[in-house]
Coordinates of C-alpha atoms in Angstrom, one line a residue:
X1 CA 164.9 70.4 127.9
X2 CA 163.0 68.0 130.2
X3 CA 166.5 65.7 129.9
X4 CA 168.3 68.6 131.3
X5 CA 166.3 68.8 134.3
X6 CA 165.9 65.4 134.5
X7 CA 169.7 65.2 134.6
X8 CA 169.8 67.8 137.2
X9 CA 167.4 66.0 139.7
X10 CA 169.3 62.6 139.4
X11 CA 172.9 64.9 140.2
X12 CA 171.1 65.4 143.7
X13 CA 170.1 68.9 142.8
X14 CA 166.7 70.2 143.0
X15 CA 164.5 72.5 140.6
X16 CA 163.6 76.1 140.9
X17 CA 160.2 77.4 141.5
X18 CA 160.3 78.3 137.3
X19 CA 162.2 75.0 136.8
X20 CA 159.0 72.7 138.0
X21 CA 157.0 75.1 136.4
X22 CA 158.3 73.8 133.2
X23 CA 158.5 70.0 133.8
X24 CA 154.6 70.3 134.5
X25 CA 154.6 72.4 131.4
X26 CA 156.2 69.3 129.4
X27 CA 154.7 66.8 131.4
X28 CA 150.9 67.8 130.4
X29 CA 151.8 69.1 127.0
X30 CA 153.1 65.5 126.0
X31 CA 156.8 66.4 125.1
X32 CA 158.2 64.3 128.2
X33 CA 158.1 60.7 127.6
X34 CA 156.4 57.8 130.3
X35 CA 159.5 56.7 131.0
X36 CA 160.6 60.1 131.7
X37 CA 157.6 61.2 133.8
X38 CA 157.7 57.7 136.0
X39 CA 161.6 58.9 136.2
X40 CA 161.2 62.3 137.5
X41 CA 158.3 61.5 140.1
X42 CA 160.3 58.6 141.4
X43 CA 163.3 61.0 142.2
X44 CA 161.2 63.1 143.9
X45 CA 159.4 60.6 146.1
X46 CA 162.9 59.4 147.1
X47 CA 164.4 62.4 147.9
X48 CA 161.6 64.3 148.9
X49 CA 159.7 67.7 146.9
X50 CA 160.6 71.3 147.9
X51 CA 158.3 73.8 148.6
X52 CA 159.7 75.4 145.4
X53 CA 159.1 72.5 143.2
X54 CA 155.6 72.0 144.8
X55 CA 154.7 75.1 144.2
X56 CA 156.4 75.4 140.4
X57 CA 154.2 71.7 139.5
X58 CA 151.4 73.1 140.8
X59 CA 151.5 76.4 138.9
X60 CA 151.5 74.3 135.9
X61 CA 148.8 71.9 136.7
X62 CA 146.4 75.2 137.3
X63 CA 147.3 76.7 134.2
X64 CA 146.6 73.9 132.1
X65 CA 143.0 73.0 133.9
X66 CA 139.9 74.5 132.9
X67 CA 138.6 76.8 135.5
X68 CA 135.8 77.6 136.7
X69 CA 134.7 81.3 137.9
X70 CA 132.7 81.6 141.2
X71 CA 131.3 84.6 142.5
X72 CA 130.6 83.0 146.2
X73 CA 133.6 82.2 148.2
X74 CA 133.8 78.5 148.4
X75 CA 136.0 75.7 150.0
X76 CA 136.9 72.5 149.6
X77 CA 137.1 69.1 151.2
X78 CA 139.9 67.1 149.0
X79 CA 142.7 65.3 150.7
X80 CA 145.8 63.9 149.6
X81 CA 144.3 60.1 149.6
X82 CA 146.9 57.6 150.1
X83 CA 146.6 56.9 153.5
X84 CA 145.4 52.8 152.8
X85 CA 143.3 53.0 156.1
X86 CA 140.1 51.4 153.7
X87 CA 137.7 53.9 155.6
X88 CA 134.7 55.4 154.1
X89 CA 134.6 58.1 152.1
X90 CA 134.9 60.9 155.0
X91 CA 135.8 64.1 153.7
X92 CA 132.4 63.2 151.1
X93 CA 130.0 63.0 153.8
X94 CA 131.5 65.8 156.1
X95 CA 131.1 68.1 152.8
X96 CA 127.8 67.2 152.5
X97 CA 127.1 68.2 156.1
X98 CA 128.8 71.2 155.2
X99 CA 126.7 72.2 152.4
X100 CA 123.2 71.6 154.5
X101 CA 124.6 74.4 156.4
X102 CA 124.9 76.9 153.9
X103 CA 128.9 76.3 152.9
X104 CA 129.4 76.1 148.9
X105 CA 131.5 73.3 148.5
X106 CA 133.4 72.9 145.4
X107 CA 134.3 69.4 146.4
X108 CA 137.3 68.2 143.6
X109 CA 137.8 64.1 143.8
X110 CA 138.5 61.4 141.3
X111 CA 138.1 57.6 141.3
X112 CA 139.6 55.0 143.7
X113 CA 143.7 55.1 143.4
X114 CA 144.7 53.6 146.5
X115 CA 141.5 53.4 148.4
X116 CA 138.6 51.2 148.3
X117 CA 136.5 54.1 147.5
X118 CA 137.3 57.5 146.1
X119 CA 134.7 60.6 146.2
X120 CA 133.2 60.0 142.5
X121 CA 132.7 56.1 143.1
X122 CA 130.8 57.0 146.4
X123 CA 128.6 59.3 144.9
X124 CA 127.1 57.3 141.7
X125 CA 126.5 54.9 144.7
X126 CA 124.2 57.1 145.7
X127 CA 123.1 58.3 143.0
X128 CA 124.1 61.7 143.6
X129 CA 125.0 62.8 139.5
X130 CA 128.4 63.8 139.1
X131 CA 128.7 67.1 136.9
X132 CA 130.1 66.9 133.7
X133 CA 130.7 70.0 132.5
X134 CA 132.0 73.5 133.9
X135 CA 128.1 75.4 133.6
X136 CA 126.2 72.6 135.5
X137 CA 128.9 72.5 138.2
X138 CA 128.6 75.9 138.5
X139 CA 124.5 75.6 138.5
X140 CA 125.0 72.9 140.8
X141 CA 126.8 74.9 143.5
X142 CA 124.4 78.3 143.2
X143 CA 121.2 75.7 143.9
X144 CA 122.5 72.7 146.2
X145 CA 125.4 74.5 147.6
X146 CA 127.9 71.2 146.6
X147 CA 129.4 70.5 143.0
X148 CA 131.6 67.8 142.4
X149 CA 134.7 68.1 140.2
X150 CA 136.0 65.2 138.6
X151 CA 139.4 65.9 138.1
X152 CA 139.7 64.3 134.6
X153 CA 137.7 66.3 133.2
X154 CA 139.1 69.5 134.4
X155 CA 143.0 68.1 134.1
X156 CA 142.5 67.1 130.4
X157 CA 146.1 67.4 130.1
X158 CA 147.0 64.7 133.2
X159 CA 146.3 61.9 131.2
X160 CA 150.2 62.4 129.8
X161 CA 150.9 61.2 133.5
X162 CA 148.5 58.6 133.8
X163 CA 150.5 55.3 132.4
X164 CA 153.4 56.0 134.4
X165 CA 151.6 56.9 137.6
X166 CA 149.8 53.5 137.7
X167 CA 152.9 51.6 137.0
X168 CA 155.3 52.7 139.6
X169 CA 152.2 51.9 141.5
X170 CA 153.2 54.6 144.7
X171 CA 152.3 57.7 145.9
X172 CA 154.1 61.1 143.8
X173 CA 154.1 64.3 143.8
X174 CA 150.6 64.3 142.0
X175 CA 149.1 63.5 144.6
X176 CA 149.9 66.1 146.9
X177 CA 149.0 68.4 143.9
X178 CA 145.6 67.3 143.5
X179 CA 143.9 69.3 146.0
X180 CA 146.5 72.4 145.0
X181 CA 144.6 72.9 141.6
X182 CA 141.1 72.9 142.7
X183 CA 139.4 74.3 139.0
X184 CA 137.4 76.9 141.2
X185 CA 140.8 78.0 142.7
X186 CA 139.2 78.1 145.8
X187 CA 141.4 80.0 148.4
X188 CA 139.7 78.1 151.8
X189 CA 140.2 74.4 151.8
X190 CA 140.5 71.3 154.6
X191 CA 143.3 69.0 152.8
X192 CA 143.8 66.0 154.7
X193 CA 147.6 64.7 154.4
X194 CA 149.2 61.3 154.8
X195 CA 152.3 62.9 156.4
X196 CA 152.6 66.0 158.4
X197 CA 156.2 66.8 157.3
X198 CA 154.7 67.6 153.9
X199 CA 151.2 69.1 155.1
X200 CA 153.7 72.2 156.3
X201 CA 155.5 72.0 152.9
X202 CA 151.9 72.0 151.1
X203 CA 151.0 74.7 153.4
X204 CA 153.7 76.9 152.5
X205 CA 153.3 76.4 149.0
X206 CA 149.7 77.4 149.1
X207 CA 151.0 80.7 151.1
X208 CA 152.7 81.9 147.9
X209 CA 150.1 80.6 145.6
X210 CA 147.9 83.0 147.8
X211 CA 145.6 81.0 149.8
X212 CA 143.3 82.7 152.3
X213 CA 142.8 79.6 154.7
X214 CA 143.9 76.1 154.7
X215 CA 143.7 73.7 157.2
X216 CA 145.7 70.7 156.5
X217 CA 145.3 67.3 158.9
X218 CA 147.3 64.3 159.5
X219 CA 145.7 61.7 162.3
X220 CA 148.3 60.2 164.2
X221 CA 146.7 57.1 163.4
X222 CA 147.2 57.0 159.7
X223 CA 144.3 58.7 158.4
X224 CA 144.7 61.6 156.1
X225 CA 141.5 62.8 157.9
X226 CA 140.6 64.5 161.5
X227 CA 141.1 61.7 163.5
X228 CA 138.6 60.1 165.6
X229 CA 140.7 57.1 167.3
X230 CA 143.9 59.3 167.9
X231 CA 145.1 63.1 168.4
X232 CA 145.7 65.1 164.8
X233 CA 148.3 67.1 164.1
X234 CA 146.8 70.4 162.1
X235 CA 149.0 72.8 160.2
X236 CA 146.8 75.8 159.6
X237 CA 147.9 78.7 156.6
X238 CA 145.6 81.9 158.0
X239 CA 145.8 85.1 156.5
X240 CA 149.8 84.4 155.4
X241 CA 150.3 83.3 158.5
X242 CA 151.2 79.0 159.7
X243 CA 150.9 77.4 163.1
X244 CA 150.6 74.0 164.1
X245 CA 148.5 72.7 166.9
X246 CA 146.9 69.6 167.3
X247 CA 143.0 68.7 167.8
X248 CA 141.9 65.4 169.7
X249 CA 138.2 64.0 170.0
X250 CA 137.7 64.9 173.8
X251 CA 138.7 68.5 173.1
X252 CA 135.7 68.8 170.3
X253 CA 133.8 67.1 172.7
X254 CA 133.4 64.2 171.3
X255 CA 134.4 60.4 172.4
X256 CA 136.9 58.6 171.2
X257 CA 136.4 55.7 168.5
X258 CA 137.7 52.7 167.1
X259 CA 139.3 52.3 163.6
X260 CA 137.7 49.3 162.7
X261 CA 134.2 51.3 162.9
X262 CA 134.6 53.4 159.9
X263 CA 136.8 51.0 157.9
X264 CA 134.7 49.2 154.7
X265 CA 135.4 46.6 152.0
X266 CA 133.3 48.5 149.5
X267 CA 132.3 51.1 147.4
X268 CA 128.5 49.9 148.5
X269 CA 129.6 49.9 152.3
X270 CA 131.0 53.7 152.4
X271 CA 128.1 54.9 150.4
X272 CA 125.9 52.4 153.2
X273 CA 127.6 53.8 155.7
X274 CA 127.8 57.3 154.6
X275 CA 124.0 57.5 154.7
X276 CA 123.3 55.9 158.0
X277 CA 125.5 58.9 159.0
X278 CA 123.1 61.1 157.4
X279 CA 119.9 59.1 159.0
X280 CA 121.6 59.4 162.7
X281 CA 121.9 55.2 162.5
X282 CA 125.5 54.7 162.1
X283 CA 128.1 53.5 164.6
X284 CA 128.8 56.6 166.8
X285 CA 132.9 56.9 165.5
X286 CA 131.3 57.0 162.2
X287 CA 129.0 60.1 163.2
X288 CA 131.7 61.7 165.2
X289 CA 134.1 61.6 162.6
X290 CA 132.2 63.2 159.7
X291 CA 130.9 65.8 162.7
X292 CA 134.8 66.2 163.4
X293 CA 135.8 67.1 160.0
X294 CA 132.5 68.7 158.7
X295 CA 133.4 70.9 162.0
X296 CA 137.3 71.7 160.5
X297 CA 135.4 72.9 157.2
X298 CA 132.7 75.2 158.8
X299 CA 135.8 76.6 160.6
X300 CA 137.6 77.3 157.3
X301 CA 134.3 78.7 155.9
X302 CA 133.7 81.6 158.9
X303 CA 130.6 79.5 159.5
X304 CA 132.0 78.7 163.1
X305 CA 134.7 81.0 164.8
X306 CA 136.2 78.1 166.4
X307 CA 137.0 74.2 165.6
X308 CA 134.6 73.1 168.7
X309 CA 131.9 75.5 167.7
X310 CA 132.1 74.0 163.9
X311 CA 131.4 70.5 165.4
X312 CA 128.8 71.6 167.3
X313 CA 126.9 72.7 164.1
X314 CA 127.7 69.5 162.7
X315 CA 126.4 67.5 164.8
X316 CA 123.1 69.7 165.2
X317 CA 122.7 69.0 161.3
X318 CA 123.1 65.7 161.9
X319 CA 120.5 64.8 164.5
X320 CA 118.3 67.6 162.8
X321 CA 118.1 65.9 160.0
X322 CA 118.9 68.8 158.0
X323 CA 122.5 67.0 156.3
X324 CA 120.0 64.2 155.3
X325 CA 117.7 66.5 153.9
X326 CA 120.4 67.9 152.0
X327 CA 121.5 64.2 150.9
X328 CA 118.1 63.8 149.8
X329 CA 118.6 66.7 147.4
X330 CA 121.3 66.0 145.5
X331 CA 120.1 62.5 145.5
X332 CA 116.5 63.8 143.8
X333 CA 117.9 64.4 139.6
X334 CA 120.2 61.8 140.5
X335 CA 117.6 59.4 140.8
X336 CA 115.8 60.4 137.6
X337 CA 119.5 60.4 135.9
X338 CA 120.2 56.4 137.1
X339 CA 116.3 55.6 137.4

């Protein structure tokens, strides 16, 4: 079977919503060979994912990950990753500003792929334990408002995938369906996107797979993040509904930055970095940034009405104190945990 619509991809057709449904279905069940998997995911890439097949893979992926049931309404912070700017880990820090402000984050992230420093390396640098199983994630969201899911654990059935995905070495179609299979199936999310042509693709395949609000941003700069050094091009899903628009620093009210400011060599220098954020020491693009994008997710969350009001929270959390503060408490059993 997954010959057959192998066959039909590499004929220059492309796959029905029920069609990718069932490559994902083979893919993470094990009956599609590596060869076969690094195959169909460099088709793809070459010749682009439909909205249909988008959505087909990732009806798949979320019903083969573990789930987890939340009574509040929570969002998330994941991007796409991919973007090779070496920058901290921003979409990290702005959830933990986020969270200091009352917003349960269900923050899904995974180890470095193409970055210096993915969202789980950044928090066991700061000691900030990473929950491993469904009940302390969801104990962890209820009492500190933030829970990181590490996607192996809740995606058992990628590791079919995993071979072939490091060996062709670029981005696929898994990683724009990463933040589409959050195991909380959160319907508000900020999903940061290395190209724009596919944040309104992703956008419309989160319409059918009923998303409430998704705001999805592509700097003009490179970074799959709000942008601090250029404008950002936003493609917002609202209530069924997708515009575009784009957001620039000065507009937030914030200054411009440089790139090289929020760029690192480390795991140690994001987490560094991240903190200072936190402490109201860091470089002010650094601060900005996170206030930027912590501002996009307090948006999503009906925390702020507008984009400009969200920052404006942000940044009181900031100089507050209150986001460190918050740091400071998911740091606390991490300490014991690593101590």
């Amino acid at each position: 079977m997954f010959k057959q619509l192998l066959a039909k991809c590499i004929d220059g057709h492309t796959l029905t919503e029920t069609e990718a449904y069932e490559a994902m279905t083979m893919i993470m069940s094990g009956e599609a060979t590596a060869s076969q998997i690094a195959s169909f995911l460099s088709i793809l890439r070459l010749r682009g994912e439909t909205v249909e097949e988008l959505t087909g893979l990732a009806r798949g992926m979320r019903n083969q990950m573990v789930t987890v049931s939340c009574e509040d309404d929570v969002i998330d912070t994941c991007g796409t990753g991919g973007d090779e700017k070496a920058t901290f880990n921003i979409s990290t820090a702005a959830a933990i500003v986020a969270s200091s402000l009352g917003v349960k984050v269900a923050k899904h992230g995974n180890r470095a792929v193409s970055s210096k420093s993915g969202s789980a390396d950044v928090l066991e640098a700061l000691r900030i334990p990473i929950q491993t199983t469904p009940d302390e994630a969801k104990a962890a969201l209820q009492t500190k408002n933030l829970a990181f899911f590490f996607a192996p654990l809740y995606h058992a059935a990628m590791k079919h995938a995993a071979v072939p995905r490091k060996e062709i070495g670029f981005r696929t179609a898994f990683n724009l369906l990463g933040p589409l299979a959050n195991p909380t199936r959160c319907k508000r999310q900020v999903i940061g996107v290395y190209s724009t042509h596919y944040a309104e693709k992703l956008a419309e395949a989160l319409k059918r797979l009923g998303s409430t609000h998704v705001i999805f941003v592509t700097g003009r700069d490179g970074l799959d993040e709000c942008s601090i050094t250029a404008e950002t091009d936003v493609v917002e899903l609202k209530d069924g509904h997708i515009r575009r628009f784009v957001v620039t620093p000065e507009a937030c009210g914030l200054a411009r930055g440089a790139l090289q400011d929020i760029q690192v060599k480390s795991v140690t220098e994001s987490a560094a970095l991240l903190r200072a954020v936190m402490e109201g020491t860091a470089n002010e693009s650094a601060s900005n940034i996170v206030a930027l994008n912590a501002g996009v997710a307090l948006y999503v969350a009906q925390k702020a009405k507008t984009i400009k009001e969200g920052v404006q929270l942000a940044k009181e959390a900031i100089v507050t104190k209150q986001a460190l503060h918050q740091l400071d408490l998911l740091q606390a059993k991490g300490v014991e945990k690593y101590a």
